[in-house]
mmCIF file with all atom_site columns, C-alpha atoms in Angstrom:
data_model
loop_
_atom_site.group_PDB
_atom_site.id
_atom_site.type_symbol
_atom_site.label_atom_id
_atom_site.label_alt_id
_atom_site.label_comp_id
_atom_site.label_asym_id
_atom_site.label_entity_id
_atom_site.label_seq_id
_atom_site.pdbx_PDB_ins_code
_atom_site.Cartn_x
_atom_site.Cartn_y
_atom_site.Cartn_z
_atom_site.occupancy
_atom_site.B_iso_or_equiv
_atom_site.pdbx_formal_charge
_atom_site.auth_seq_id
_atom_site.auth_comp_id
_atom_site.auth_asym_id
_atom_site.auth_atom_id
_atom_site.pdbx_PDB_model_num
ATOM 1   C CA . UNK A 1 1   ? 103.750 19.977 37.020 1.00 0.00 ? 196 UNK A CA 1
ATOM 2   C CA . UNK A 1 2   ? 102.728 17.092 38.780 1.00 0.00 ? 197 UNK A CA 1
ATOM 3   C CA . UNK A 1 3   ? 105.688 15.886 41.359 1.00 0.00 ? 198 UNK A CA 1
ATOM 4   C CA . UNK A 1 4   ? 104.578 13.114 42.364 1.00 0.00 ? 199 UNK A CA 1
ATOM 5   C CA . UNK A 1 5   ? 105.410 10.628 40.634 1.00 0.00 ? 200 UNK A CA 1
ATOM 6   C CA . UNK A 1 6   ? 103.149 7.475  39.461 1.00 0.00 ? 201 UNK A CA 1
ATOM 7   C CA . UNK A 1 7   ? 105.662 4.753  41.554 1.00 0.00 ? 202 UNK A CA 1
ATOM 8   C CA . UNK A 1 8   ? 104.501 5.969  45.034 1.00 0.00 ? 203 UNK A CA 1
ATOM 9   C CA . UNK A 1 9   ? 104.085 5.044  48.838 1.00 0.00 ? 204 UNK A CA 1
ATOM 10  C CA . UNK A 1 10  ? 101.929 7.154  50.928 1.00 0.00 ? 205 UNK A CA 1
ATOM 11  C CA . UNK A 1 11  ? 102.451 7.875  54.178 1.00 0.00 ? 206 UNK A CA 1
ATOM 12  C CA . UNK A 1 12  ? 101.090 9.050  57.163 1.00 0.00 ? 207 UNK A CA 1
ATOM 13  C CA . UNK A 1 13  ? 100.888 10.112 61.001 1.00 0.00 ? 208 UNK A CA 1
ATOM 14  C CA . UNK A 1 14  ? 97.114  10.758 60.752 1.00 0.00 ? 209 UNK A CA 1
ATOM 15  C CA . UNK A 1 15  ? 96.364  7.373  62.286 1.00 0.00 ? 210 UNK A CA 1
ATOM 16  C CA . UNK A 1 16  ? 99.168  7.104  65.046 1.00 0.00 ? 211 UNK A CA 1
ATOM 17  C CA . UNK A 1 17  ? 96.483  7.627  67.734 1.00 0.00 ? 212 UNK A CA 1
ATOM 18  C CA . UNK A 1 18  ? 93.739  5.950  67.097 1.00 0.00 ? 213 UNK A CA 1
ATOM 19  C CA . UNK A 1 19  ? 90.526  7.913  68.546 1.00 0.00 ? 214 UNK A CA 1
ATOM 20  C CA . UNK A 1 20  ? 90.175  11.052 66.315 1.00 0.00 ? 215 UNK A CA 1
ATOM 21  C CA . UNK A 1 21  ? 88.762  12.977 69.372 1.00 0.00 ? 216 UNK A CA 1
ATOM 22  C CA . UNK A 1 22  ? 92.078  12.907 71.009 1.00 0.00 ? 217 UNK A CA 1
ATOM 23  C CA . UNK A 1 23  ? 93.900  14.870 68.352 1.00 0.00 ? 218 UNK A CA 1
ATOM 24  C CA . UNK A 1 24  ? 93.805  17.806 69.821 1.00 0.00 ? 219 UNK A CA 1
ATOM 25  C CA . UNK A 1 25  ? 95.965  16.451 72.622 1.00 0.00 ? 220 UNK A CA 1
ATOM 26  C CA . UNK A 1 26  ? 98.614  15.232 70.693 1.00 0.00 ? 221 UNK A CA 1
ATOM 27  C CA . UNK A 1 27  ? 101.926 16.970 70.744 1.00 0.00 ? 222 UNK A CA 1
ATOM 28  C CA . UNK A 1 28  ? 104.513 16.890 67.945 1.00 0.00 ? 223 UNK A CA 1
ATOM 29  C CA . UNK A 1 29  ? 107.872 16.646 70.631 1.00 0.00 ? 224 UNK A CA 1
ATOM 30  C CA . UNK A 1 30  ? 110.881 15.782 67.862 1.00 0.00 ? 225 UNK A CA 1
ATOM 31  C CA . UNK A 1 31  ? 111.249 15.566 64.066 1.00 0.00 ? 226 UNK A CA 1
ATOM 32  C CA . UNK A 1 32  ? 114.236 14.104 62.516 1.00 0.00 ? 227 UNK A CA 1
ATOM 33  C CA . UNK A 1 33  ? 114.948 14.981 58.753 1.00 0.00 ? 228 UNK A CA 1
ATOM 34  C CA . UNK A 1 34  ? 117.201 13.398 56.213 1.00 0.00 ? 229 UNK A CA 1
ATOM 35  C CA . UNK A 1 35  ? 118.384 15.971 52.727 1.00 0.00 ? 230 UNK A CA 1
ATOM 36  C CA . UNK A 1 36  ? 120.644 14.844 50.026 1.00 0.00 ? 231 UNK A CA 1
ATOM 37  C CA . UNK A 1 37  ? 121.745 12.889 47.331 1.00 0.00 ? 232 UNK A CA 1
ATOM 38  C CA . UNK A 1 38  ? 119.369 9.928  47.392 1.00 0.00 ? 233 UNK A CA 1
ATOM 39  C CA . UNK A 1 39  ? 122.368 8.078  45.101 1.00 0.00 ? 234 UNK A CA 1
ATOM 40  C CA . UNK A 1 40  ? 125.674 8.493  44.527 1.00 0.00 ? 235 UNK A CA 1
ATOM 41  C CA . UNK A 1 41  ? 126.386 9.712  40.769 1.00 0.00 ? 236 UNK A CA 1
ATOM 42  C CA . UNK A 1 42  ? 123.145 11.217 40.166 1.00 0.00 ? 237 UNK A CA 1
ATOM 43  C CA . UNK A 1 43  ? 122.262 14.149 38.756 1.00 0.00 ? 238 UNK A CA 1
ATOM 44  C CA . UNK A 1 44  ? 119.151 14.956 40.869 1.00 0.00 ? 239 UNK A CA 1
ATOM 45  C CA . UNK A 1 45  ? 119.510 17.877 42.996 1.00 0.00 ? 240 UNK A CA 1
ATOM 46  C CA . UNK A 1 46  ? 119.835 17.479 46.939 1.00 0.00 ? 241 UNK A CA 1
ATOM 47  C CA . UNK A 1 47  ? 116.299 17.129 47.895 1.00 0.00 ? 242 UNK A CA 1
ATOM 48  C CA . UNK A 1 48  ? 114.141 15.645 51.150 1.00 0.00 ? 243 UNK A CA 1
ATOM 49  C CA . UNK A 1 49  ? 115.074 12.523 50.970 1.00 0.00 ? 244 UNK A CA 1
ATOM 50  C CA . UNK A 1 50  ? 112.776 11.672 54.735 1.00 0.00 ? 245 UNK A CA 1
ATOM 51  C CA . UNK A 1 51  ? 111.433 12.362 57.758 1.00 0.00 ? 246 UNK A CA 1
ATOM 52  C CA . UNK A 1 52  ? 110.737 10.780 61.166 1.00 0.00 ? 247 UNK A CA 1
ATOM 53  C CA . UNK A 1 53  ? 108.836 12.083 64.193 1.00 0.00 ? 248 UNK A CA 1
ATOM 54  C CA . UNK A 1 54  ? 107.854 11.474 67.778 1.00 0.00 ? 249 UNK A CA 1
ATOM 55  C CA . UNK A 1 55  ? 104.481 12.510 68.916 1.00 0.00 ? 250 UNK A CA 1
ATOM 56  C CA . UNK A 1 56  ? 103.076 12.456 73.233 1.00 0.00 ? 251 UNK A CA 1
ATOM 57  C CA . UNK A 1 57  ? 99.728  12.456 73.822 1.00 0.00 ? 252 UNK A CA 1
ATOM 58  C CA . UNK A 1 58  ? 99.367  15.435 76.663 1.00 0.00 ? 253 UNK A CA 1
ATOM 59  C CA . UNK A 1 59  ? 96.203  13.617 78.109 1.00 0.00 ? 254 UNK A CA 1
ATOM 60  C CA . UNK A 1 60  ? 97.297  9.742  78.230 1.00 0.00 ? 255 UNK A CA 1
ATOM 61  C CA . UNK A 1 61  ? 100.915 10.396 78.433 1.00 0.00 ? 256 UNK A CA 1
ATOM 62  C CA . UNK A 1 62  ? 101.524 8.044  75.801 1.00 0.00 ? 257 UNK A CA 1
ATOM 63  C CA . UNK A 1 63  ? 104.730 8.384  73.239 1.00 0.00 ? 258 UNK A CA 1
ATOM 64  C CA . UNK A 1 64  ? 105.021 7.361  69.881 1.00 0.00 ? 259 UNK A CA 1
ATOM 65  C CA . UNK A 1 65  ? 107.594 7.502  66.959 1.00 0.00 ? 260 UNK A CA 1
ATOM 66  C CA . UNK A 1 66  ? 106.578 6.428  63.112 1.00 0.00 ? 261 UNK A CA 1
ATOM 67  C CA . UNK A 1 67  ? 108.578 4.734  61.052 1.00 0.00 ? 262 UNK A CA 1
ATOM 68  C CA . UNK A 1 68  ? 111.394 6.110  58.567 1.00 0.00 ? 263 UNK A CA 1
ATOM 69  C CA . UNK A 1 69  ? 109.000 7.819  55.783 1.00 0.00 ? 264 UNK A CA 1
ATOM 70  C CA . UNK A 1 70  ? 111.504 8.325  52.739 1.00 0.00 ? 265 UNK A CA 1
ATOM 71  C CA . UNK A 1 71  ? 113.329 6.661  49.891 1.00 0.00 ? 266 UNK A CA 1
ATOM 72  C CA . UNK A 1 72  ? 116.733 4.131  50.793 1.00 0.00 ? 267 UNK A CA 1
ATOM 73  C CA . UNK A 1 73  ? 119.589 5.970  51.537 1.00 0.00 ? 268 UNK A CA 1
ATOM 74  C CA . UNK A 1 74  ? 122.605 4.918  49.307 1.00 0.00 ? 269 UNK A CA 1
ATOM 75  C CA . UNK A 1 75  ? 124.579 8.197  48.503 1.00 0.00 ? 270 UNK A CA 1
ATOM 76  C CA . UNK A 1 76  ? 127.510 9.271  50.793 1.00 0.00 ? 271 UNK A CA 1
ATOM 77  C CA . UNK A 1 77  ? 126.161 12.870 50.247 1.00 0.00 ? 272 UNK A CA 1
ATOM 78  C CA . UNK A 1 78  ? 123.155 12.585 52.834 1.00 0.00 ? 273 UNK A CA 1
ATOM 79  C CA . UNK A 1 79  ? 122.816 15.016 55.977 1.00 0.00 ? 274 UNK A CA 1
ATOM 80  C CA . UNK A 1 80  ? 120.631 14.671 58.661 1.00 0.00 ? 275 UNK A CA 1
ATOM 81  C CA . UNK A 1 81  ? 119.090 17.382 61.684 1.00 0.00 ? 276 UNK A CA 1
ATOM 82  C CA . UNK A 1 82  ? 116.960 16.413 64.538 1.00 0.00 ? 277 UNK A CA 1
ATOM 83  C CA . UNK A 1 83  ? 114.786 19.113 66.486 1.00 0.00 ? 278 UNK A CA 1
ATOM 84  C CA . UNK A 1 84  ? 113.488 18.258 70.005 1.00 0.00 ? 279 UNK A CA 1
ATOM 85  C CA . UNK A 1 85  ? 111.286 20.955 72.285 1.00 0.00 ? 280 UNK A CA 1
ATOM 86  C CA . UNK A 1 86  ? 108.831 20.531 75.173 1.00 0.00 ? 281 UNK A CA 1
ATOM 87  C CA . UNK A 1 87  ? 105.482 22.375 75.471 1.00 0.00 ? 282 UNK A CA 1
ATOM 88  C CA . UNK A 1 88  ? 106.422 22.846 78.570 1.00 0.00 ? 283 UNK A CA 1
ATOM 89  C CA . UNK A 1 89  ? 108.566 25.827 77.494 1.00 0.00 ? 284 UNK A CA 1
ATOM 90  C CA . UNK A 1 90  ? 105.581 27.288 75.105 1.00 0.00 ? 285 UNK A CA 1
ATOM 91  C CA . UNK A 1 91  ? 107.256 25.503 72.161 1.00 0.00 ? 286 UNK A CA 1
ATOM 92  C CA . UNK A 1 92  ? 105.633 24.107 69.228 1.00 0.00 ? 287 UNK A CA 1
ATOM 93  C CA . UNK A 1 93  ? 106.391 23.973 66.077 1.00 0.00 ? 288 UNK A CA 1
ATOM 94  C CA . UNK A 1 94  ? 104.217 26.190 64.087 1.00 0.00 ? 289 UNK A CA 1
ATOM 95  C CA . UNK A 1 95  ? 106.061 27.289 60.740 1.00 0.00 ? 290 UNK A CA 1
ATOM 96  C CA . UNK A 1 96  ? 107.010 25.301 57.339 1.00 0.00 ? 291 UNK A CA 1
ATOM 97  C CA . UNK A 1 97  ? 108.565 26.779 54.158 1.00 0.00 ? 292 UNK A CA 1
ATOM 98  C CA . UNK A 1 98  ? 108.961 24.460 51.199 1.00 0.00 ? 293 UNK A CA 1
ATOM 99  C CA . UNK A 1 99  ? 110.723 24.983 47.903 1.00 0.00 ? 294 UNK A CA 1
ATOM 100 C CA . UNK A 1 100 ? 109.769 22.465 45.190 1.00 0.00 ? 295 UNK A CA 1
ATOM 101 C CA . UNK A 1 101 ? 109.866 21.667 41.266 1.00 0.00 ? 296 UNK A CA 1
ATOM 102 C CA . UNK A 1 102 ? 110.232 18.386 40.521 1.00 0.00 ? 297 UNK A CA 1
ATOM 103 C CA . UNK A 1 103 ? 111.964 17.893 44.160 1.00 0.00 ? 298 UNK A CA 1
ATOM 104 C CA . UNK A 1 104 ? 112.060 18.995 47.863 1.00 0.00 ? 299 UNK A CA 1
ATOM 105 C CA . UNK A 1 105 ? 114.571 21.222 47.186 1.00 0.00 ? 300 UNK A CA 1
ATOM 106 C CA . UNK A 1 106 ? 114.222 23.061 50.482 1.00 0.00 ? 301 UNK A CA 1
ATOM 107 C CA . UNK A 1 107 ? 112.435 22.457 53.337 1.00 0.00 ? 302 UNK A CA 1
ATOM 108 C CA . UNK A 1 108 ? 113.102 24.583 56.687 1.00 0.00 ? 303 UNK A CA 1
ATOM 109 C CA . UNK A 1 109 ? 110.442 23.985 59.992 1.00 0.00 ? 304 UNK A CA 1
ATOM 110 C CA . UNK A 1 110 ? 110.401 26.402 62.704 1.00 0.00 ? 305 UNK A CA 1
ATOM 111 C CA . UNK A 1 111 ? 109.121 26.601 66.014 1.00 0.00 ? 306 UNK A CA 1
ATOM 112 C CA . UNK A 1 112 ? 107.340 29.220 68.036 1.00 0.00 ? 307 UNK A CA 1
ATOM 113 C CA . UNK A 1 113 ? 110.424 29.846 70.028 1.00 0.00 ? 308 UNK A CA 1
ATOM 114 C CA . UNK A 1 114 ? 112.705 30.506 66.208 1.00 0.00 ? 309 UNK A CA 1
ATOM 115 C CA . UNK A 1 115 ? 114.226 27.092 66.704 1.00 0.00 ? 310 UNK A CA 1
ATOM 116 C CA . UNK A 1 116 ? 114.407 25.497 63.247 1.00 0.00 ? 311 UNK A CA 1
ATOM 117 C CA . UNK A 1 117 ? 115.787 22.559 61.000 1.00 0.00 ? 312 UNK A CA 1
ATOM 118 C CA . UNK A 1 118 ? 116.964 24.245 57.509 1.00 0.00 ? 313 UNK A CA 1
ATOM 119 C CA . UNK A 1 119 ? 118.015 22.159 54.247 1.00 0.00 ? 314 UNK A CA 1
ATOM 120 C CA . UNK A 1 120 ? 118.234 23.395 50.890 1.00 0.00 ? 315 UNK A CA 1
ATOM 121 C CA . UNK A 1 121 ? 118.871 27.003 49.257 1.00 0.00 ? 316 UNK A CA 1
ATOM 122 C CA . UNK A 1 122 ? 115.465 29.242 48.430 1.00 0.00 ? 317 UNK A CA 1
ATOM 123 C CA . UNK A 1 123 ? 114.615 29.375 45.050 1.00 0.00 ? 318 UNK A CA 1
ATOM 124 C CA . UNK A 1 124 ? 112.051 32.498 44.813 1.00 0.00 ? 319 UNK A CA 1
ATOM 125 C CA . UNK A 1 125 ? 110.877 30.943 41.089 1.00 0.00 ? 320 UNK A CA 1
ATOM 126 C CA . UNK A 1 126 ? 109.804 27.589 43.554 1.00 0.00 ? 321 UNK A CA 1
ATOM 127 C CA . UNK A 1 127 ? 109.680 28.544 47.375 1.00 0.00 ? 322 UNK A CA 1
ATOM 128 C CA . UNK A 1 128 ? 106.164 28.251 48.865 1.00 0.00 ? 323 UNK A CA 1
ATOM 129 C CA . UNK A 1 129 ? 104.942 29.320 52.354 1.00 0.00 ? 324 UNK A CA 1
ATOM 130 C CA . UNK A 1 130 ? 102.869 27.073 53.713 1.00 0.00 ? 325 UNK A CA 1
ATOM 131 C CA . UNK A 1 131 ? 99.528  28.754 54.402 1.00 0.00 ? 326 UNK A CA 1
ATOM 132 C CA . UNK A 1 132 ? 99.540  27.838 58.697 1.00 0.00 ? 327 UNK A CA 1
ATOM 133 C CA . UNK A 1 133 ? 102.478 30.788 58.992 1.00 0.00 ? 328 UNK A CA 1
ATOM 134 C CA . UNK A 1 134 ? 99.310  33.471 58.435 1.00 0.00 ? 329 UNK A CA 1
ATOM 135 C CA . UNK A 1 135 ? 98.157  32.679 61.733 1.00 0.00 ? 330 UNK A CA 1
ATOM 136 C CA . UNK A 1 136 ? 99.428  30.998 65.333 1.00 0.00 ? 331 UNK A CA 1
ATOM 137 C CA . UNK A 1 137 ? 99.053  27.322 64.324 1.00 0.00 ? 332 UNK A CA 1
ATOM 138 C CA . UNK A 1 138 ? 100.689 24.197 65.532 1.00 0.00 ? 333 UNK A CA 1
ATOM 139 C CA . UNK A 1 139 ? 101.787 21.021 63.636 1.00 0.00 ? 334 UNK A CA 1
ATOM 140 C CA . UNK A 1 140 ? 99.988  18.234 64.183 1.00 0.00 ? 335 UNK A CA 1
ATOM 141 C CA . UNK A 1 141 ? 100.992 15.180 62.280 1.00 0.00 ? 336 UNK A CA 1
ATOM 142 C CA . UNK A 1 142 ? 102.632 14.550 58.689 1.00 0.00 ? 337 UNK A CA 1
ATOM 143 C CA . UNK A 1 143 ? 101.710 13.171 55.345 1.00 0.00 ? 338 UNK A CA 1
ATOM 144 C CA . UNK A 1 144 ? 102.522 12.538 51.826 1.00 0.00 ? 339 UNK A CA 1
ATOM 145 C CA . UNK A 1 145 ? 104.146 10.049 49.231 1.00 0.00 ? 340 UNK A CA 1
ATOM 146 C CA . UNK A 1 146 ? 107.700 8.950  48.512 1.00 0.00 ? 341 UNK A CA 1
ATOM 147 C CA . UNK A 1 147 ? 109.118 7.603  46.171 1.00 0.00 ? 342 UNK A CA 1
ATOM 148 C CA . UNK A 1 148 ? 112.625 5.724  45.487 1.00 0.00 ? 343 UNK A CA 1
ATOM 149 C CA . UNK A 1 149 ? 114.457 8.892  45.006 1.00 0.00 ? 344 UNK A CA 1
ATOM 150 C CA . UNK A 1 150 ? 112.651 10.903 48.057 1.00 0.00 ? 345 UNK A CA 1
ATOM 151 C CA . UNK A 1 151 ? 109.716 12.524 49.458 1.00 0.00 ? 346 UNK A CA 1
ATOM 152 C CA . UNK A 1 152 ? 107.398 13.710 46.492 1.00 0.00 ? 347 UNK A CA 1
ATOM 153 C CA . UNK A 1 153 ? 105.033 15.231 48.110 1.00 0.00 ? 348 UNK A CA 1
ATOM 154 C CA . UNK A 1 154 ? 103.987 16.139 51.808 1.00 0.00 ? 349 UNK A CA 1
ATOM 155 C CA . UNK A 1 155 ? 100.769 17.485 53.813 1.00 0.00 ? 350 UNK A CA 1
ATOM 156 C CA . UNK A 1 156 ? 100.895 19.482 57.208 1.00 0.00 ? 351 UNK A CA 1
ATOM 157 C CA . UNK A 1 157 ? 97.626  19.008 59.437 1.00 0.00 ? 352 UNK A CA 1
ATOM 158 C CA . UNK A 1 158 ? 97.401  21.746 61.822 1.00 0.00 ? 353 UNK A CA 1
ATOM 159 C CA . UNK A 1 159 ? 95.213  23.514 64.625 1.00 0.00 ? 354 UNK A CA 1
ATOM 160 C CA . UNK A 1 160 ? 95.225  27.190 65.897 1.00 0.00 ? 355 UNK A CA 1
ATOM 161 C CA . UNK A 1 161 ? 97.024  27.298 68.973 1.00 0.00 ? 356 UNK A CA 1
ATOM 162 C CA . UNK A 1 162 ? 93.989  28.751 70.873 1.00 0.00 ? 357 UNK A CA 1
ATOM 163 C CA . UNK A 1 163 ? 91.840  25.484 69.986 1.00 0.00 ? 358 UNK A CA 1
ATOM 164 C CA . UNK A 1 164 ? 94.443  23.461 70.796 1.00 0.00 ? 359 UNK A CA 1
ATOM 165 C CA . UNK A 1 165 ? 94.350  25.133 74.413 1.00 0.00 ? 360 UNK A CA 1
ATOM 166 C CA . UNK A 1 166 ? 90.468  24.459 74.578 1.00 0.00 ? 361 UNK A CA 1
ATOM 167 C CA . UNK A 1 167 ? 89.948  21.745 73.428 1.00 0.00 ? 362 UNK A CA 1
ATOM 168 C CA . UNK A 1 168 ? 92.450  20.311 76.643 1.00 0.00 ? 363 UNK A CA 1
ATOM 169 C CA . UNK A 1 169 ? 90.756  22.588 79.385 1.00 0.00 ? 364 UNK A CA 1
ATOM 170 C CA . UNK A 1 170 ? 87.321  21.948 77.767 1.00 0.00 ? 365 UNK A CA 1
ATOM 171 C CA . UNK A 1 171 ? 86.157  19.177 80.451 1.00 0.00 ? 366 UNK A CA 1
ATOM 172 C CA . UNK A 1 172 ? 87.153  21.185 83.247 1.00 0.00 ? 367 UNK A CA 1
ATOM 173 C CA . UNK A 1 173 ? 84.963  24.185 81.658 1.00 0.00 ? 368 UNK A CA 1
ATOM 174 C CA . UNK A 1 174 ? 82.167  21.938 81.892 1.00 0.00 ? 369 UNK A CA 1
ATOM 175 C CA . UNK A 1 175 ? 82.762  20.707 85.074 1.00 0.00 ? 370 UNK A CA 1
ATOM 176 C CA . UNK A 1 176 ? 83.191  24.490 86.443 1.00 0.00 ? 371 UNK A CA 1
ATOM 177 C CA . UNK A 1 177 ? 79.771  25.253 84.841 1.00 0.00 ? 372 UNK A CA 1
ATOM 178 C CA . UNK A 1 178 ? 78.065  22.045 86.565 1.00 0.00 ? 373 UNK A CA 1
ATOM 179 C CA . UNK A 1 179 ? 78.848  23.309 89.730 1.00 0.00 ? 374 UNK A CA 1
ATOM 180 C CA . UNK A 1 180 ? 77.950  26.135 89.690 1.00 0.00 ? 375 UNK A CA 1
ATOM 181 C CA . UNK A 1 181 ? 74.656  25.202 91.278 1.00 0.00 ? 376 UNK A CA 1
ATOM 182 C CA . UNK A 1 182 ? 74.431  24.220 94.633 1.00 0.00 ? 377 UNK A CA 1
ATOM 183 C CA . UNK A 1 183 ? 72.101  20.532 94.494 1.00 0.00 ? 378 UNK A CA 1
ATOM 184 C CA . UNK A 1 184 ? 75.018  20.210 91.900 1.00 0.00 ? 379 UNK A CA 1
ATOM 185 C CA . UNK A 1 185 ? 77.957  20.438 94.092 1.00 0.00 ? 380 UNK A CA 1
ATOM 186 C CA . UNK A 1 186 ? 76.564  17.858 96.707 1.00 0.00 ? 381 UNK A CA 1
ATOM 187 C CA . UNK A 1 187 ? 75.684  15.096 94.703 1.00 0.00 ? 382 UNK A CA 1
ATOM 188 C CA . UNK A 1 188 ? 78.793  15.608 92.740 1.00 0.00 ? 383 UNK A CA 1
ATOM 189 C CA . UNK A 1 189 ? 80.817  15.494 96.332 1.00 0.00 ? 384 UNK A CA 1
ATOM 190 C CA . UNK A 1 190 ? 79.139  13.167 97.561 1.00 0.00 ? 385 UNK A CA 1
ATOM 191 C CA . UNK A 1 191 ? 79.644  10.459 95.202 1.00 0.00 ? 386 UNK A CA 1
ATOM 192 C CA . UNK A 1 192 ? 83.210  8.971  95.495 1.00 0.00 ? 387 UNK A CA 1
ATOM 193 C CA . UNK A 1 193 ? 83.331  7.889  92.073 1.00 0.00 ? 388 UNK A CA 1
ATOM 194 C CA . UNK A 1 194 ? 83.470  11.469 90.955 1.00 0.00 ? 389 UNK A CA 1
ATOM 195 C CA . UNK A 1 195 ? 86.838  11.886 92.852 1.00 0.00 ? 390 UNK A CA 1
ATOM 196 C CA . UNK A 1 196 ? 89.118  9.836  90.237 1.00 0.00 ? 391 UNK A CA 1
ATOM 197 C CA . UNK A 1 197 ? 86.971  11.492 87.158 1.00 0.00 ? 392 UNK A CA 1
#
C-alpha cells in the first residue's frame, strides 16, 4: 500500500550544508519528535506527526537546526521528546525502528550509548527495522513527505561509523605520508604558509 499520500510536501536535511564533500563531518547533535493525534475527534491512530533536528559540522564548527517538518498541530492529544548527545562521549545515533500501515504508528531512535526517543506500540504485522541496525552506522540527515495529517513517509541517510572516522583524519593521513621524505619535510617547514594549513 502506498502511504504516501498524493497531497504531499517533501522534506529534507540533505541540503543543510551545502558542499557535499563535507558530509562526512556533519554530526546529528539533537532530534526533537512530535506523536499524536494530528486533530482532535479523529479517528486516525496516534502517528508521527514531526520532527526537528540540529546538526554541527565537526570541521567548521558551524550549527544548524531545520525547520518544523510535519503536519499543523491542532489536537490536545500531541506528545513531544527531545534527545540531545555529544560525540564527544562516543554518542551517535545509529538505530531506527519504524512501524507503519497507512501511518507512523511507531517510531523509536536509539543511540550508540541505548539512549532513545520511543512513540507508538509495535505492531509485529507492520514494524520494520531499518536496514543501518545490521551494522555500526550513524545518522546523517533526514527525509521524506508530510502531509496535513503527519509524516507519510521518511528516509535515513547514513555512513559506517569507521568512514565517518576517515574521512575526518583523512588530510592528516596525507599529510603524515608527505613527510615522510626528508626534501619533503623542509620545504613543507620552511614555508610559513603551511603553518595555518
Amino acid at each position: 500500500r502506498d502511504i504516501i499520500p498524493p497531497i504531499k510536501k517533501q522534506f529534507s536535511d540533505f541540503n543543510l550544508y551545502d558542499n557535499d564533500n563535507t558530509l562526512p563531518t556533519v554530526y546529528l547533535q539533537k532530534i526533537k519528535i512530535w506523536f499524536g493525534k494530528h486533530k482532535n475527534g479523529e479517528k486516525i491512530p496516534k502517528s508521527l506527526l514531526g520532527i526537528k533536528c540540529w546538526y554541527i559540522n565537526l570541521l567548521t564548527k558551524i550549527k544548524k537546526e531545520t525547520e518544523y517538518h510535519g503536519c499543523e498541530l491542532k489536537s490536545d492529544d500531541v506528545e513531544s521528546k527531545e534527545l540531545e548527545i555529544n560525540i564527544n562521549d562516543g554518542d551517535y545515533f545509529n538505530k531506527i525502528n519504524i512501524g507503519y500501515d497507512y501511518y507512523i504508528t511507531h517510531f523509536k531512535i536509539t543511540t550508540k550509548l541505548g539512549k532513545y526517543i520511543d512513540f507508538g506500540e509495535i505492531d509485529d504485522n507492520y514494524e520494520k527495522k531499518i536496514g543501518m541496525n545490521l551494522e555500526d552506522n550513524m545518522v546523517l540527515f533526514f527525509s521524506g513527505y508530510y502531509s496535513s495529517k503527519g509524516i507519510r513517509a521518511i528516509q535515513i541517510k547514513y555512513i559506517k561509523r569507521k568512514d565517518f572516522v576517515f574521512y575526518r583524519i583523512f588530510d592528516f593521513l596525507k599529510i603524515r605520508r608527505i613527510l615522510q621524505k626528508d626534501e619533503n619535510k623542509k620545504e613543507f617547514y620552511l614555508n610559513e604558509a603551511n603553518n595555518n594549513n
